[in-house]
Coordinates of C-alpha atoms in Angstrom, one line a residue:
X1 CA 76.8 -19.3 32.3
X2 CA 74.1 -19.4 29.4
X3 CA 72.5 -22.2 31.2
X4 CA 72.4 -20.6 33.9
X5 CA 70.8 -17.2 33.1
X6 CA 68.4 -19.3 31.1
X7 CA 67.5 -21.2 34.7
X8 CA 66.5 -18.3 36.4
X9 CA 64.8 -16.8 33.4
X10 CA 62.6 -20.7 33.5
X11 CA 62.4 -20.1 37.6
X12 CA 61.2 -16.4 37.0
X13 CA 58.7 -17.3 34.5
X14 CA 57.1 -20.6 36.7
X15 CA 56.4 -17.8 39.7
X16 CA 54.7 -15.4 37.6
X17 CA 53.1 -18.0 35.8
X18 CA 52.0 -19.3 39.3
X19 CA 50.9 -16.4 41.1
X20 CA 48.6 -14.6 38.2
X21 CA 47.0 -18.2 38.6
X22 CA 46.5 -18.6 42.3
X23 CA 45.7 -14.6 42.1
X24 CA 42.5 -15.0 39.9
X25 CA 41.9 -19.1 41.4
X26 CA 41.3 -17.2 45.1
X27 CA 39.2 -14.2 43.4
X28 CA 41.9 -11.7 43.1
X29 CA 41.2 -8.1 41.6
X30 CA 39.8 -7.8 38.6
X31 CA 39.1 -4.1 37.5
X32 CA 36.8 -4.6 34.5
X33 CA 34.8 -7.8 36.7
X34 CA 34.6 -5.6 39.6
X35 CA 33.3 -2.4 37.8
X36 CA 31.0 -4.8 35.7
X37 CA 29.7 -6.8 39.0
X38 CA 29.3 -3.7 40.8
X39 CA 26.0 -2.2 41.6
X40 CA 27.1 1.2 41.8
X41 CA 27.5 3.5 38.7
X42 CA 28.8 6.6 38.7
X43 CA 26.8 9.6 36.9
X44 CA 29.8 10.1 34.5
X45 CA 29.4 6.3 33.5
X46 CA 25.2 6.7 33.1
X47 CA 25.8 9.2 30.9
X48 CA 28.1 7.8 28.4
X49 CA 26.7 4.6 28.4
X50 CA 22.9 6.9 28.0
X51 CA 25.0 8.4 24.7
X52 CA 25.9 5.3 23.5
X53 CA 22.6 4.2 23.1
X54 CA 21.1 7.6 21.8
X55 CA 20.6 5.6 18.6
X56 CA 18.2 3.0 19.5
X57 CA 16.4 5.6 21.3
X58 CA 13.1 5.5 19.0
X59 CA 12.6 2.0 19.4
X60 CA 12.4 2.8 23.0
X61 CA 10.6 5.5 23.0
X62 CA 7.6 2.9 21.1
X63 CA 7.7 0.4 24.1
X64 CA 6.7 3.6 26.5
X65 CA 3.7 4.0 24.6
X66 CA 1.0 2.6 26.2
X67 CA -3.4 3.2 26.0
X68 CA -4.0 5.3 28.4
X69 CA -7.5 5.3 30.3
X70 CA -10.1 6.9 28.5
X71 CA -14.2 7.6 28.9
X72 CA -14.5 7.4 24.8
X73 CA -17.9 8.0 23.0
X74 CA -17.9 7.6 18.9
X75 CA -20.5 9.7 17.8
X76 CA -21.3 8.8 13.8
X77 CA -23.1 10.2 11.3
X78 CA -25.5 7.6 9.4
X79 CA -27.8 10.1 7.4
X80 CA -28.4 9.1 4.1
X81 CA -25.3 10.5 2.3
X82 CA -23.3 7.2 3.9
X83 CA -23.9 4.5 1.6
X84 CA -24.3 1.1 3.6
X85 CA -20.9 -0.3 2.1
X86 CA -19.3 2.8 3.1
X87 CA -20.4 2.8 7.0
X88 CA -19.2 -0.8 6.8
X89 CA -16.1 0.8 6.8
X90 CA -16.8 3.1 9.6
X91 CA -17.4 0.4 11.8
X92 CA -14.1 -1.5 10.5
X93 CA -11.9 1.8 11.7
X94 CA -14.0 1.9 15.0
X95 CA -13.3 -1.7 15.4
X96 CA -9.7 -1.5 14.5
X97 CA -9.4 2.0 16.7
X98 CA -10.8 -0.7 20.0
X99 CA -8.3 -3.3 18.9
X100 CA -5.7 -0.8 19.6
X101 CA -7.0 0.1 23.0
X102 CA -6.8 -1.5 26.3
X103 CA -10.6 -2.0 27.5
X104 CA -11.8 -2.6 30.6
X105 CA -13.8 -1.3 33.8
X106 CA -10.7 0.5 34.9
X107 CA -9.5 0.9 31.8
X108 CA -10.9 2.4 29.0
X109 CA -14.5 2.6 28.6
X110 CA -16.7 2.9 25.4
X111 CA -19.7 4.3 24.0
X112 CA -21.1 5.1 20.5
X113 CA -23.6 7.3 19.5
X114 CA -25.6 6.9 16.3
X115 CA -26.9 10.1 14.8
X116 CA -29.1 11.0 11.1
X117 CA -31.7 13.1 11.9
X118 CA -33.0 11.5 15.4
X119 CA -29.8 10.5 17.5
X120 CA -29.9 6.9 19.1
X121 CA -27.2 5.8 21.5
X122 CA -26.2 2.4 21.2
X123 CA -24.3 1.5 23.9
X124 CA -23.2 3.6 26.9
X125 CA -20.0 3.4 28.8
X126 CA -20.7 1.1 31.3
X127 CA -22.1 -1.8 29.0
X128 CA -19.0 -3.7 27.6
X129 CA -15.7 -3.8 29.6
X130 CA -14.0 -6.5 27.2
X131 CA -13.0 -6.2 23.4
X132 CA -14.9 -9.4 22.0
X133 CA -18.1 -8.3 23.2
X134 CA -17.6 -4.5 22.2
X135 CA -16.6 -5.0 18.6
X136 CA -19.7 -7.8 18.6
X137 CA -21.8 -4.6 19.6
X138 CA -20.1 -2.5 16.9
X139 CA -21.0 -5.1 14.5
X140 CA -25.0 -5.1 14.7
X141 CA -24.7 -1.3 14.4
X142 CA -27.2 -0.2 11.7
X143 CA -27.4 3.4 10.0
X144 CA -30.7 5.6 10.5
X145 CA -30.4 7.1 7.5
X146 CA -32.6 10.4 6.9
X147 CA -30.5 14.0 7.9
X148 CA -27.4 15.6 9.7
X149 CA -28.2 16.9 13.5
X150 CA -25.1 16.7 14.5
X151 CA -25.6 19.3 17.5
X152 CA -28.3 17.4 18.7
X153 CA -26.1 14.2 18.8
X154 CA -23.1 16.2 20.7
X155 CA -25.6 17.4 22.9
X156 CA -27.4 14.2 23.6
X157 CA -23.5 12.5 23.9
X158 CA -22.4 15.2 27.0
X159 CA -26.4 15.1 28.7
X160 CA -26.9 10.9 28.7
X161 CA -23.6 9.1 27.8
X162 CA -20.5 11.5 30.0
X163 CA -22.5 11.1 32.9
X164 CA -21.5 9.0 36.1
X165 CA -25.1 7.3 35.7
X166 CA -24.0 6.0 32.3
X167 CA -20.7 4.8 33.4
X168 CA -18.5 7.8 33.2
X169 CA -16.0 8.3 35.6
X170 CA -15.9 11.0 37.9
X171 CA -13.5 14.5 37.5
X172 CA -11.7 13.6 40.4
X173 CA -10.3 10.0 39.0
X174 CA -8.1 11.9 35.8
X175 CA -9.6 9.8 33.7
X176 CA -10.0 11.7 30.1
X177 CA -13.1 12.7 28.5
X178 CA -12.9 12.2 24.6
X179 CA -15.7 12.4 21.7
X180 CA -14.2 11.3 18.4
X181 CA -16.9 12.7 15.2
X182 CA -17.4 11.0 12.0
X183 CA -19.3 13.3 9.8
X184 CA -19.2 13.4 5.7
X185 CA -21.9 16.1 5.5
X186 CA -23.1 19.6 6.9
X187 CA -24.4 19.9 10.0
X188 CA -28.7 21.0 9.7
X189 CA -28.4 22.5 13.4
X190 CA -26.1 24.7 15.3
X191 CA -23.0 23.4 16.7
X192 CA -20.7 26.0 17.7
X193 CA -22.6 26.2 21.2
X194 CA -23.2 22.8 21.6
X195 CA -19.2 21.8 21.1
X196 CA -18.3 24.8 23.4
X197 CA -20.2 23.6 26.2
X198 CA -19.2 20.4 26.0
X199 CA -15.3 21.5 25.9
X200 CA -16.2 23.7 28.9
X201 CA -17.7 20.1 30.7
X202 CA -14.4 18.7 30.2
X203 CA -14.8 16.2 27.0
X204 CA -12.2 16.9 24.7
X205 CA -13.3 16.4 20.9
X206 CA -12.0 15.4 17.6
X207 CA -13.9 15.7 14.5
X208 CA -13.4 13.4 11.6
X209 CA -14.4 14.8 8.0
X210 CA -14.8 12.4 4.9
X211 CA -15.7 13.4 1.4
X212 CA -18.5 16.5 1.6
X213 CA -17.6 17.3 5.1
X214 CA -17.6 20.9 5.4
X215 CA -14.5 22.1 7.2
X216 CA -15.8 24.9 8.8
X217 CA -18.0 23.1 10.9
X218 CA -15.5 20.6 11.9
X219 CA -13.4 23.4 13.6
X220 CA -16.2 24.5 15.3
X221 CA -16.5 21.4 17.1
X222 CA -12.9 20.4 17.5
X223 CA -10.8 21.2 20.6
X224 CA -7.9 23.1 20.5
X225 CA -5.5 23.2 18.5
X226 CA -7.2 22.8 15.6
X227 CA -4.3 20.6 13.8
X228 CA -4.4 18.2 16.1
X229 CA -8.1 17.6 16.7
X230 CA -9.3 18.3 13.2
X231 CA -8.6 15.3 10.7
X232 CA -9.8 14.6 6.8
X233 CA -10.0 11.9 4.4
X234 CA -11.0 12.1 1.1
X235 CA -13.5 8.3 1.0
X236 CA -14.0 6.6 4.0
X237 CA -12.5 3.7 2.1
X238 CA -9.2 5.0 3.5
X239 CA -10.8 5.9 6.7
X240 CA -8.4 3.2 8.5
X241 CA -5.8 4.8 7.4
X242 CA -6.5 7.0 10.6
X243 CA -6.3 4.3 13.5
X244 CA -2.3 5.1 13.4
X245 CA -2.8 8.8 13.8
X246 CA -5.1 8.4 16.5
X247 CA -3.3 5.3 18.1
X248 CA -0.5 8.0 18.7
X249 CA -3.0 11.2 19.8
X250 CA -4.3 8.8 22.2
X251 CA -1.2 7.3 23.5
X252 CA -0.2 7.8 26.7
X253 CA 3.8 8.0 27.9
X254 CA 4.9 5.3 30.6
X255 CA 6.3 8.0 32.5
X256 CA 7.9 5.4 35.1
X257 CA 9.5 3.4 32.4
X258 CA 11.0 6.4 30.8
X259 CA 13.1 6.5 34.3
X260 CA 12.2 7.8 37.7
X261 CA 13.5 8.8 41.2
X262 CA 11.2 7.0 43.5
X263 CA 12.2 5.3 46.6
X264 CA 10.0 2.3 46.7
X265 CA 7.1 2.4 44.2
X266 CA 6.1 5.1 40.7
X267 CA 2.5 5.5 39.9
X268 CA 1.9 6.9 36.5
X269 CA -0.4 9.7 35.8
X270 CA -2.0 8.9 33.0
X271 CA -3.7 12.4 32.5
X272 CA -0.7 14.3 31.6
X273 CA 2.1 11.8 31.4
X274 CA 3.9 12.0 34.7
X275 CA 4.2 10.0 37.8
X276 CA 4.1 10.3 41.5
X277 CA 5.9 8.0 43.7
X278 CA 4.2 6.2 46.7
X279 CA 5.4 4.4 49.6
X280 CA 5.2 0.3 50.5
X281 CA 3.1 -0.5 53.4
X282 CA 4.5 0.5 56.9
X283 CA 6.3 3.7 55.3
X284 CA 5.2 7.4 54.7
X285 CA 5.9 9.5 51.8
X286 CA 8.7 12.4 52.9
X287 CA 8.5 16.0 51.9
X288 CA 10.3 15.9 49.1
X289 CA 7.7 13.3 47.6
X290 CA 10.0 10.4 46.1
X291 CA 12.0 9.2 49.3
X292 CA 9.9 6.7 52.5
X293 CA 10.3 6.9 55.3
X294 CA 9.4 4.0 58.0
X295 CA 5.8 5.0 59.7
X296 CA 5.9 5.9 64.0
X297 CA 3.2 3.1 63.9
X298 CA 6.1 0.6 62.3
X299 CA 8.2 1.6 64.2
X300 CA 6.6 1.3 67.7
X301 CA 6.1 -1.8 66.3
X302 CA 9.7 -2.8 65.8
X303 CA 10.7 -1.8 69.1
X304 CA 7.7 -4.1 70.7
X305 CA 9.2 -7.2 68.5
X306 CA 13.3 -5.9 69.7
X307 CA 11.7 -5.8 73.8
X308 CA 10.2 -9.1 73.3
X309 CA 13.2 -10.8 71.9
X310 CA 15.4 -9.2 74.2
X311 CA 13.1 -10.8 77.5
X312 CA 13.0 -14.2 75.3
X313 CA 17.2 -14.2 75.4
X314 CA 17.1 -13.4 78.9
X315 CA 14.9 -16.4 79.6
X316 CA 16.9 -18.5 77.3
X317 CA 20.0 -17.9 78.9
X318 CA 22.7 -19.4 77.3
X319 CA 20.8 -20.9 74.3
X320 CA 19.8 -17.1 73.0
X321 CA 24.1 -16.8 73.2
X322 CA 24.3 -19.7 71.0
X323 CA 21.2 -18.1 68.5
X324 CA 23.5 -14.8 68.5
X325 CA 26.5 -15.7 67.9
X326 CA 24.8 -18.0 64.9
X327 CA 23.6 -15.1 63.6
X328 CA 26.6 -12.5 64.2
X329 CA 28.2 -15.7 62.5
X330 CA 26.1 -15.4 59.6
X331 CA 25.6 -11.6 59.3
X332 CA 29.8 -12.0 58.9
X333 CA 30.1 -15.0 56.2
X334 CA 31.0 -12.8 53.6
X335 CA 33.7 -11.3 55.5
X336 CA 34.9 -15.1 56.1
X337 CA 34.9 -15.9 53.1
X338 CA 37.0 -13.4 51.8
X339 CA 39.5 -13.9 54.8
X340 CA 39.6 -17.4 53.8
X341 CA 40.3 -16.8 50.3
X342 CA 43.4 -14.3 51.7
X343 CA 44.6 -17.4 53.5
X344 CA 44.3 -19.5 50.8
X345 CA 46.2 -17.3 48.6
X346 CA 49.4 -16.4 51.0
X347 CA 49.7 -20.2 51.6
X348 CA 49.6 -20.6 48.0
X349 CA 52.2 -18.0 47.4
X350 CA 54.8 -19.4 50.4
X351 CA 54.6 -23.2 49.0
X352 CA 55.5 -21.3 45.5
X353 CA 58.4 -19.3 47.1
X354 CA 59.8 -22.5 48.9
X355 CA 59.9 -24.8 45.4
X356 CA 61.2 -21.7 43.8
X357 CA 63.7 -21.2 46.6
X358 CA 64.7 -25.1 46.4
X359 CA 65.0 -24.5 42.6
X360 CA 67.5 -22.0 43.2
X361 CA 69.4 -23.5 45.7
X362 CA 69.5 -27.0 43.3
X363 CA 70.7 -24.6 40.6
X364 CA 73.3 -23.2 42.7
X365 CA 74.9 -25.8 43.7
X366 CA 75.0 -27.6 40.2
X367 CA 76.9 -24.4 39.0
X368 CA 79.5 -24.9 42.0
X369 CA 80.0 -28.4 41.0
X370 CA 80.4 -27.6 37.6
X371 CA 83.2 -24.2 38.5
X372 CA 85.1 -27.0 40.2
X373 CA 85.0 -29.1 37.8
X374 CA 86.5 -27.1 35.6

């Protein structure tokens, strides 16, 4: 009797053993491979997973940084207080401020303005669209030397340089308007009026102070809020120290990276760090501005292409059957294939029951012979 409780246990274990086999062999149910494979996630899921990754949330937040499009003018004070090694250095941090920039015609443009006591502009915005040939420029830069009008150089940036004509882009492109000062002295003209009416034309201004630079001058210029427009360093040898602040003031936040609800395609707006969502060709924007929506025009077109096909069948005859029934054939493969892998499994699973039914039936009749044996 031993033996034979320990058969059937052996016989038991060989079907189980053989059916979790052909079960995953033929692509039988997996829960954790389904939910892994599938493309569908549940809102409950999104967020936990979102949770999980909470922590390694700044180093994403870095990759949605990106330079945004800017019309940028450097107006610099060379008067004679600004030893030549020390505007070397303000032509370092303006080179190192481009190298953190993405230049181009349609992205951003740049233009510097020289200022003592006569202002000279030295290139405008529509002179160098690439970074090799703007820091080149930067690089012949010389200072004027002599005194301080720096309302005469704000003025002469917003009148000749933030003008279409000089390369400036217009209002209606949301491309920002931005006037970064370097200044280690006190202004010998008025600037209060000169800054406001540029901040009234749209050019939003930061004013860099070094050394002497008196303060109360610099928030007269700078936009609002003061703490964020208003900057000071003690010696412009640490000047560079600055490119980092204003590599994040200037950054602009990939809006569509950060996630978005479009239907087809997200356009960032660079201006205030959202997006819109357009539509690919042939499709219309809907009300609710993310979903698309096929175009009448597409769709008069479709129904031309589904009239001509349908005449081309009916001249075909019998060959436009056999192109049909090809294609129902194919539009149902995956269906087959799953029915095939059914198949394949019960046939699997009746060979297994009939060895295991022969098994038993062998077994059974060795314990008869052995009862009368006995």
């Amino acid at each position: 009797m031993p033996s034979l409780i320990g058969g059937l246990v052996c016989c038991i274990s060989f079907l189980a053993l053989e059916v979790q086999a052909t079960y995953r062999l033929h692509g039988g149910y997996h829960p954790r491979q389904h939910q892994a494979d599938s493309p569908i996630v549940s809102r409950q899921t999104f967020q936990r997973g979102f949770q999980q990754q909470q922590p390694f949330q700044s180093v994403q937040q870095e990759t949605h940084c990106k330079s945004r499009p800017l019309d940028l003018v450097f107006i610099i004070d060379s008067s004679r207080s600004v030893r030549p090694q020390e505007f070397e250095k303000v032509k370092i941090f303006l080179a190192d401020m481009v190298d953190t920039l993405e230049i181009g015609a349609d992205a951003t443009r740049v233009a510097v303005v020289n200022y003592a006591s006569t202002v000279k502009i030295e290139f405008l915005l529509k002179t160098h669209f690439d970074k090799p040939g703007l820091k080149a420029a930067l690089a012949r830069i010389e200072s004027l030397a002599a005194g301080t009008m720096t309302g005469l150089a704000i003025k002469t940036a917003m009148e000749e340089t933030f003008t279409e004509g000089s390369g400036a882009r217009l209002t209606n492109k949301n491309i920002a308007k931005v006037a970064i000062i370097v200044t280690d002295g006190r202004p010998q003209d008025t600037v209060e009026e000169v800054a406001a009416a540029a901040r009234a034309a749209g050019i939003e201004i930061y004013a860099v102070g070094v050394d002497r630079a008196d303060m109360k001058s610099l928030r007269l210029m700078a936009s609002l809020p003061l703490d964020e427009h208003v900057f000071y360093v003690e010696t412009y040898g640490v000047i560079e120290k600055l490119t980092s602040k204003f590599r994040e003031t200037l950054c602009g936040v990939d809006a569509c990276a950060l996630g978005h609800d479009c239907d087809h395609i997200c356009v960032n707006n660079n201006n205030n760090n959202s997006y819109a969502c357009k539509c690919r060709e042939g499709y219309t924007l809907n009300a609710d501005k993310k979903t698309c929506s096929r175009s009448l025009q597409n769709q008069n077109q479709n129904q031309n292409q589904n009239q001509n096909q349908n005449q081309n069948q009916n001249q075909n005859g019998s060959g436009s059957n056999e192109d049909a029934n090809e294609m129902s054939g194919n539009e149902l493969s995956e269906d087959a294939c799953m029915c095939e892998a059914q198949i394949a499994f019960q046939m699997k699973m009746q060979s297994t029951i009939k060895q295991l039914t022969n098994k038993l039936d062998d077994l059974s009749r060795k314990v008869t012979q052995f009862g009368v044996r006995r």
